[in-house]
Each structure stands twice: as C-alpha cells, then as structure tokens.
mmCIF file of C-alpha atoms in Angstrom:
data_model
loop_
_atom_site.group_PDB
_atom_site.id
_atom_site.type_symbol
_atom_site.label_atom_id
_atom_site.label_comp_id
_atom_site.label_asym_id
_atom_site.label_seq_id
_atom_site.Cartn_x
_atom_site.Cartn_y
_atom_site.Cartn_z
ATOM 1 C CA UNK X 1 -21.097 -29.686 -1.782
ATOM 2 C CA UNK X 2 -21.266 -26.214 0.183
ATOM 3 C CA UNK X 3 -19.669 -23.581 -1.887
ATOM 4 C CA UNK X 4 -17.099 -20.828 0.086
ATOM 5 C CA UNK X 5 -18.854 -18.767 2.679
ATOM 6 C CA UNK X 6 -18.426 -15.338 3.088
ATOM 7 C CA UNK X 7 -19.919 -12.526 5.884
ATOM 8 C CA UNK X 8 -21.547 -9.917 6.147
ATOM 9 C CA UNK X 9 -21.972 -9.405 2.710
ATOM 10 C CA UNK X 10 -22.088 -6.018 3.056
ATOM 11 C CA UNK X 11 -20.873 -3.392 5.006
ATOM 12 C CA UNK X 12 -20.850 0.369 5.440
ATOM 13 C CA UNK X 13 -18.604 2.181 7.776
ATOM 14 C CA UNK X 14 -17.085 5.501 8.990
ATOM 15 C CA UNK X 15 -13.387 6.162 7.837
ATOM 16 C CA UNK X 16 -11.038 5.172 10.136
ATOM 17 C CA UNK X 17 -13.237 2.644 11.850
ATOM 18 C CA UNK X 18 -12.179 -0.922 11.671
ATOM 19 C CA UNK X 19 -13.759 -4.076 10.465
ATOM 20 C CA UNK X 20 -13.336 -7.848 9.723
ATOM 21 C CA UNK X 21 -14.518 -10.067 6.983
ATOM 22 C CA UNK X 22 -14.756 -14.200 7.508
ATOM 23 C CA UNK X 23 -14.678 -16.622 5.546
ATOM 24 C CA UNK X 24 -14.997 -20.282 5.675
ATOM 25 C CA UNK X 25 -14.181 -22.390 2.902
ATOM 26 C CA UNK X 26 -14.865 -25.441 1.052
ATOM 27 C CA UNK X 27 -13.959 -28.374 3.182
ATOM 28 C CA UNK X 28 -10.632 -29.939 2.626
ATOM 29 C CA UNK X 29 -9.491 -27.262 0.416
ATOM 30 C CA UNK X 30 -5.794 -26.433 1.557
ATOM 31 C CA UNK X 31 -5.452 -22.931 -0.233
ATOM 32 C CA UNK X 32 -7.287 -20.166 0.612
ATOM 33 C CA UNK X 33 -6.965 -16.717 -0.956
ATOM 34 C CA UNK X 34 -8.428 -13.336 -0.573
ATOM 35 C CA UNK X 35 -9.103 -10.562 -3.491
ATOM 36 C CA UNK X 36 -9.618 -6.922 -3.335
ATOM 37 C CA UNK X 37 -11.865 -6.417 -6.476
ATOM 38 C CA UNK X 38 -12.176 -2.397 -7.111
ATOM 39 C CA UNK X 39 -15.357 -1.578 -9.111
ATOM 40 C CA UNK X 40 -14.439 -2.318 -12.316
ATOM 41 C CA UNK X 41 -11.503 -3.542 -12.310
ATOM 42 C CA UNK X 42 -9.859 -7.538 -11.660
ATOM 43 C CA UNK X 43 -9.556 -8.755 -8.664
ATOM 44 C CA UNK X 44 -6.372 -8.258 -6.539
ATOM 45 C CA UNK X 45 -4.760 -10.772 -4.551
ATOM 46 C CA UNK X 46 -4.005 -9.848 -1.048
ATOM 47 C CA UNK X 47 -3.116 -12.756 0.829
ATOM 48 C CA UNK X 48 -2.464 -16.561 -0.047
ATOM 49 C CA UNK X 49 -2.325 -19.338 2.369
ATOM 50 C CA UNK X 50 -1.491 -23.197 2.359
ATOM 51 C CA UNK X 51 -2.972 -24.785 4.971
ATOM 52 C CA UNK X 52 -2.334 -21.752 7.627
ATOM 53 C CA UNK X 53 0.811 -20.542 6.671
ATOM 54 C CA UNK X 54 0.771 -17.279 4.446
ATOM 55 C CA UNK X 55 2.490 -18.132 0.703
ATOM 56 C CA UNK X 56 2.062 -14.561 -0.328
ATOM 57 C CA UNK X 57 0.938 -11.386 1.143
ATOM 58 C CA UNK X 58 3.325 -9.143 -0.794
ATOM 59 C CA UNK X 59 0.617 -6.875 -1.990
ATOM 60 C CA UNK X 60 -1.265 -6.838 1.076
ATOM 61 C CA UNK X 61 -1.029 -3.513 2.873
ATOM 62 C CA UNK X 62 0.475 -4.361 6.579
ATOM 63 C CA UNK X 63 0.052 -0.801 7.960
ATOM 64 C CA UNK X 64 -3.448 -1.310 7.767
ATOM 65 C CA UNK X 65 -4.386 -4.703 6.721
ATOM 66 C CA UNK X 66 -4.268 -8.361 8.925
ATOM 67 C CA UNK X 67 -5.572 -11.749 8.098
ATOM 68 C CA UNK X 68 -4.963 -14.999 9.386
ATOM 69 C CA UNK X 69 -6.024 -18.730 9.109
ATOM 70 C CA UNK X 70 -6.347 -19.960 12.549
ATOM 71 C CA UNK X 71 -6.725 -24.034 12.238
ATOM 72 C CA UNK X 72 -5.899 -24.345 8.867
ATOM 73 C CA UNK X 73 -9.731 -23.715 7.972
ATOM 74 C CA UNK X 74 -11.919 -20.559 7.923
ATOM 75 C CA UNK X 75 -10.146 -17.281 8.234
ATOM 76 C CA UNK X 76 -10.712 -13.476 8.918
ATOM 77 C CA UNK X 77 -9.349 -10.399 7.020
ATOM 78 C CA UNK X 78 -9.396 -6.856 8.930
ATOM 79 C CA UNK X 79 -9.124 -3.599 8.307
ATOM 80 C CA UNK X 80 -8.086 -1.298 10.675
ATOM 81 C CA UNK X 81 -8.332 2.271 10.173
ATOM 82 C CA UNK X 82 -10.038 2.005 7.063
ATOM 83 C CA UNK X 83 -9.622 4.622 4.346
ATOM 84 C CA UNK X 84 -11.827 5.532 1.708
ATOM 85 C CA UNK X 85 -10.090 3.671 -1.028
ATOM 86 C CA UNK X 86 -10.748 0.862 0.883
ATOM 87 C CA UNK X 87 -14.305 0.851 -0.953
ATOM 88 C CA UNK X 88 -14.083 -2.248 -2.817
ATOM 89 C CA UNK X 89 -15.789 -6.021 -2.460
ATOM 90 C CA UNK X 90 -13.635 -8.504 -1.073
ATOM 91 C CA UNK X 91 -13.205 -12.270 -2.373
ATOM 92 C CA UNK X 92 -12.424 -15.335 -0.616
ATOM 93 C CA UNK X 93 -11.879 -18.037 -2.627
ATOM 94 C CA UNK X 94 -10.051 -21.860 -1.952
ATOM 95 C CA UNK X 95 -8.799 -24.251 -3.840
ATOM 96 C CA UNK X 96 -7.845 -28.344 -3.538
ATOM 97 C CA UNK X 97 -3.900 -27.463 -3.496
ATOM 98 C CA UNK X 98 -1.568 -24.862 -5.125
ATOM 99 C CA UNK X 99 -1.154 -27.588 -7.651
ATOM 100 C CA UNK X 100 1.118 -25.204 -9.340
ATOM 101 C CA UNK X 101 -1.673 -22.890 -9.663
ATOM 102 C CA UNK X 102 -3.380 -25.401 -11.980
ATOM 103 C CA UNK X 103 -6.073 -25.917 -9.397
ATOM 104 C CA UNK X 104 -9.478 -24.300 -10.085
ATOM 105 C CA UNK X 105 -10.007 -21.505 -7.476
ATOM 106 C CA UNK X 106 -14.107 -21.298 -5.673
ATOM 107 C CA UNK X 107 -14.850 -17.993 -4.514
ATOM 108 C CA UNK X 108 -17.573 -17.133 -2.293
ATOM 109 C CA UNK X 109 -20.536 -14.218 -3.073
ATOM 110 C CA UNK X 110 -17.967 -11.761 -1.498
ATOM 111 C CA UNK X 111 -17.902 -8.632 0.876
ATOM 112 C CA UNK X 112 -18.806 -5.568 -0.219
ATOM 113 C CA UNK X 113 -17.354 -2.663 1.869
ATOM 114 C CA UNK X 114 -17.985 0.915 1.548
ATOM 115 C CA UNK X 115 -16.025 3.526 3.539
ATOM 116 C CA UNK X 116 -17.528 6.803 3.866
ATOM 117 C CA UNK M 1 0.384 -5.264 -9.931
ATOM 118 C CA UNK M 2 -2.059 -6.869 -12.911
ATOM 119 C CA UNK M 3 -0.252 -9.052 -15.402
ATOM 120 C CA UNK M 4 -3.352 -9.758 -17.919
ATOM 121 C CA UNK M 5 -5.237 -7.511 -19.866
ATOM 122 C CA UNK M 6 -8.377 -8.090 -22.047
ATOM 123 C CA UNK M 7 -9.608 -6.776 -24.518
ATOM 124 C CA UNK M 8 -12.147 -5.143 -25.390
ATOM 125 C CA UNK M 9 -12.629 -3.338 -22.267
ATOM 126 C CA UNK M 10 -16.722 -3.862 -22.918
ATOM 127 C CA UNK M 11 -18.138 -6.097 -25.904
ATOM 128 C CA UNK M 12 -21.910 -5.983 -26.860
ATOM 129 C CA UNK M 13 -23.311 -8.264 -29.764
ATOM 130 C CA UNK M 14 -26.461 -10.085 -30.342
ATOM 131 C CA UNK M 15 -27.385 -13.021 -29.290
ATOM 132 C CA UNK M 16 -26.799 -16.222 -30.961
ATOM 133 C CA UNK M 17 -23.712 -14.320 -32.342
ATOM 134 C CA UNK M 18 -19.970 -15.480 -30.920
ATOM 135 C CA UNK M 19 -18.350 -13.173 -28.736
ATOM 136 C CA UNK M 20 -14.373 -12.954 -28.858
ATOM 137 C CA UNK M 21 -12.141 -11.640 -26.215
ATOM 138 C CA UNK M 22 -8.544 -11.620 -26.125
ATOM 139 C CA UNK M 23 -6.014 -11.733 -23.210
ATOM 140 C CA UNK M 24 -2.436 -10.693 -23.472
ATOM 141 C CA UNK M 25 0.187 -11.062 -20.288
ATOM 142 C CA UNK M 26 3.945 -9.724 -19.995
ATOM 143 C CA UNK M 27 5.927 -12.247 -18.180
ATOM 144 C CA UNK M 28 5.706 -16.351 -18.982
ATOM 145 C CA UNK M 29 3.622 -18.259 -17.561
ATOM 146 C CA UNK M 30 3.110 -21.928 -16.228
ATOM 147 C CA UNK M 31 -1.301 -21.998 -17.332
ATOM 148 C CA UNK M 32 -3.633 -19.465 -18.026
ATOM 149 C CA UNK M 33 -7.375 -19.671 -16.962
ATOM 150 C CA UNK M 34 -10.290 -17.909 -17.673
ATOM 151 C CA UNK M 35 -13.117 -17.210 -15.151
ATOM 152 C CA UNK M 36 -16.730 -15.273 -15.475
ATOM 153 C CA UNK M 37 -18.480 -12.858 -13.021
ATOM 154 C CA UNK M 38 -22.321 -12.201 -12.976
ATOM 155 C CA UNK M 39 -22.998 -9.091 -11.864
ATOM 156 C CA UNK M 40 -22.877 -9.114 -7.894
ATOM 157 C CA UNK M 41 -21.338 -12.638 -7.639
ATOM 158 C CA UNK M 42 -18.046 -14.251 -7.456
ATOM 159 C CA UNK M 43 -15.792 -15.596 -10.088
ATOM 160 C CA UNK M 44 -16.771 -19.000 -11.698
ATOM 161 C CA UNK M 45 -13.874 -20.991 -12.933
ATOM 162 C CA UNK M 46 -14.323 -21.754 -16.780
ATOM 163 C CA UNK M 47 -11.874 -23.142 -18.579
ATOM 164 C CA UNK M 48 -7.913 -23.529 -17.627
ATOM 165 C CA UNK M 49 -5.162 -23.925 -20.438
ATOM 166 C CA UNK M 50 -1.678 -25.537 -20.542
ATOM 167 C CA UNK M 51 1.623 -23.686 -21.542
ATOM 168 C CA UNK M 52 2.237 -26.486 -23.754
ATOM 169 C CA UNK M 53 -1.347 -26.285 -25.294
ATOM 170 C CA UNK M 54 -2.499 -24.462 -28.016
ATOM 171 C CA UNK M 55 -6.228 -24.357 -27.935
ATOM 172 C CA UNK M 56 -8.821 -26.350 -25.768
ATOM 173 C CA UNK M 57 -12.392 -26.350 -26.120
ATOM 174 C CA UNK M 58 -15.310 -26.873 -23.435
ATOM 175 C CA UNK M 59 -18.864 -26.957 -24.493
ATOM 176 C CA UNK M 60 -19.106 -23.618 -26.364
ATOM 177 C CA UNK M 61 -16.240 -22.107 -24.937
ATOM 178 C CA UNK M 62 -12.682 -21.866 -27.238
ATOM 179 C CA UNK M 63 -9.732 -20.965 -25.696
ATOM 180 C CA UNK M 64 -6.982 -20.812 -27.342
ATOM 181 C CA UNK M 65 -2.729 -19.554 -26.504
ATOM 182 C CA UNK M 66 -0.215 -18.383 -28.132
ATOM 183 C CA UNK M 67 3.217 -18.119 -25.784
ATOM 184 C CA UNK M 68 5.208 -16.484 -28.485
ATOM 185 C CA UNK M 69 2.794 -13.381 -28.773
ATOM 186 C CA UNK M 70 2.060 -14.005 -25.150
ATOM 187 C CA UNK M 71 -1.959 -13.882 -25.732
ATOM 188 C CA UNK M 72 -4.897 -16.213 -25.360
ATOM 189 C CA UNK M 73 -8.043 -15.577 -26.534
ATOM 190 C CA UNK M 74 -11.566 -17.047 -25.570
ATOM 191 C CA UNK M 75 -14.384 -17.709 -28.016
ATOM 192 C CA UNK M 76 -18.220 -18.302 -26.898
ATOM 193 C CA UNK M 77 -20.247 -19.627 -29.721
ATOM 194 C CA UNK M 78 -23.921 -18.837 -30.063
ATOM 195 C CA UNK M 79 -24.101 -16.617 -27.206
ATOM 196 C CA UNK M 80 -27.118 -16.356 -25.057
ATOM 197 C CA UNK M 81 -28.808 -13.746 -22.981
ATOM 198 C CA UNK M 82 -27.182 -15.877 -19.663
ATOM 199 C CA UNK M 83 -23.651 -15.112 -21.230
ATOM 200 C CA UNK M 84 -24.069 -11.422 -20.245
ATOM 201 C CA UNK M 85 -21.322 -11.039 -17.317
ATOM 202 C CA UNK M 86 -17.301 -9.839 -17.324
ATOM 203 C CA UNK M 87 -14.713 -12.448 -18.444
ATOM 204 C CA UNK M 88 -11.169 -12.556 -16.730
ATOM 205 C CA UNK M 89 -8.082 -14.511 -17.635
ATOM 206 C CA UNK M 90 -6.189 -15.667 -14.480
ATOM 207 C CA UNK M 91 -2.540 -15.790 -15.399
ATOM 208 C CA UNK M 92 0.012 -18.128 -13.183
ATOM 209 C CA UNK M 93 4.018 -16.251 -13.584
ATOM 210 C CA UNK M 94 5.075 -17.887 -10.648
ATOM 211 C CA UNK M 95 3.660 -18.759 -7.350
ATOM 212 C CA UNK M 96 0.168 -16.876 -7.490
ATOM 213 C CA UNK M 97 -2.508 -16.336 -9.845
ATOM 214 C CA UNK M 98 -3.062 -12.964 -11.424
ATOM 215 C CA UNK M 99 -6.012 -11.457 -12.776
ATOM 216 C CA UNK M 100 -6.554 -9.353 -15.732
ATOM 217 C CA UNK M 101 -9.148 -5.879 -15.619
ATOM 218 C CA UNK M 102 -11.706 -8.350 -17.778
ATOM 219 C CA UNK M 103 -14.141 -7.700 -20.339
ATOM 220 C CA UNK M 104 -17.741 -6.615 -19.927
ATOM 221 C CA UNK M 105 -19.822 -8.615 -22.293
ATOM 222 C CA UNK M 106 -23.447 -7.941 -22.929
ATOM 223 C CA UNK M 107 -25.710 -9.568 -24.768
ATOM 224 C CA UNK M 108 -28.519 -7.761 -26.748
ATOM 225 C CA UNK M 109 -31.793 -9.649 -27.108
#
C-alpha cells in the first residue's frame, strides 16, 4: 500500500516569496490533515478536511495561508508572502474517516521549508 | 494551542533498560494516542487508548490513562538502539487531534 506523498521535500526561499506544498494521500482515505511542526516542538494542525470540505482551519493563518482539496483527493497548501517564522516542516497526513478521531492518522516524509 | 505535554522534555537510558514517558492534557478527552518520529521522518501511529480504558499493551509498548489526573503514560520495555526517536501523545478534546511538544528519547549503546 503507497504511504502519503509529499513534495518537494525541501525548500528554501526569500521572505516574502510564495510557495506551495502537495500532497497526495493514501487512497480512499477521506480525512486529510496538514501540520506545521516547528523544530522541536509537536506538530500543529492547520487545516482538516473530510472528503473536500474544510472541518477545521481555526488555527490556520488566512492572511497568509490557503489550502484546498480539489476532488476530494490530493491537495496543496500555500504560502504567500512567507515570513521567517514560517521556517518549519510541514505534515500531511490522512486517515480512513474522522471516526471520532479514533482513526490512526499516516503522515507523509513532510516539507521542510526554510525562509531566509 | 497544544493540549498535551510530555514529560521529560529529553530521556536518555541504556539500552535494554525501559524508558517511561508521561503525558498530561487539560481538557477531557474522547482517546488519546501516542505516535513516534525518527529523526527527519513523519509520525508513526503507535498505540491509541480508550477514555474508558485504563491501560493497553502492544508488543513492548504500555500505555496506560488515568482521566481523573488527566495523564497517560507510555512504557517501552527493553529498549533498543532503533527506539531512539521523539514520542508524542495525540489528544482528541473534540473534533481534532492535538499534539503534545513530545519527548526526545535516546538510547545509549
């Protein structure tokens, strides 16, 4: 079974430039989530989606930050301007269904971005 | 906002020896689950625990939760060299799952 896919893996770019992050993950899995994991520290949740409407996105910074989930399937996260705390590696991960949150979430190798 | 927090922040013991690290949220929950990270990698699910269970075990892996004191803990027996990675309990309040700052565990050969 192909595990969640995640590109470019890494990233380096100017601040206020702009870039996007896609993911594409496990097939069939109707939740799809991305993280904001600061070096060393948990990961964050930015954005949840069911299928391709958004569950949760109240931590996700809107000024800034977009993502959607065109189809239902793979989806894109962007940045645009990006700041310096930006810096961070970013986490897709899916799961089988919300399940109450019971289900067990696969994330992919992630997206490490550094804004300079 | 984070709703877990381990601790220890970083935990180093020898191998063979068990490694405990503990996990204490503010708000109730519905489950609580624990998940590792190897250094450059994603998260890897390990272990997910019930509200209405008390302790669950899974190979060498011992979780255990305590709603009242709002804590769980996870125990690895006879730790190995492979162990070495950070450990994070995934707490569920409501509609989203929550991660804690984790532990660092490293094991010393």
């Amino acid at each position: 079974e192909a595990g969640v896919a995640q590109s470019p893996r890494y990233k380096i770019i100017e601040k206020r430039q702009s870039v996007a992050f896609w993911c594409n993950p496990i097939s069939g899995h109707a939740t799809l989530y991305w993280y904001q994991q600061i070096l060393g520290q948990g990961p964050k949740l930015l954005i949840q989606f069911q299928n391709n409407g958004v569950v949760d996105d109240s931590q996700l910074p809107k000024d800034r930050f977009s993502a959607e989930r065109l189809k239902g399937v793979d989806s894109t996260l962007k940045i645009q301007p990006a700041k310096l705390e930006d810096s961070a590696v970013y986490l897709c991960a899916s799961s089988l269904e919300w399940a109450g949150g019971t289900g067990e979430l696969f994330f992919g190798e992630g997206s490490r971005l550094t804004v300079l | 906002s984070q709703q877990g927090e381990e601790d220890p922040q970083a935990l180093s013991i020898q191998e063979g020896e068990n490694a405990t690290m503990n996990c204490s949220y503010k708000t109730s929950i519905n489950n609580l689950q624990w998940y590792r990270q190897n250094s450059g990698r994603g998260l890897v699910h390990l272990i997910l625990i019930r509200s209405n269970e008390r302790e669950k075990h899974s190979g060498r892996l011992r979780v255990t939760l305590d709603t009242s004191k709002k804590s769980s803990s996870l125990l690895i027996t006879a730790s190995r060299a492979a162990d070495t990675a950070s450990y994070f309990c995934a707490t569920v309040p409501d509609d989203k799952i929550i991660f804690g700052k984790g532990t660092r565990l490293h094991i010393l050969p």
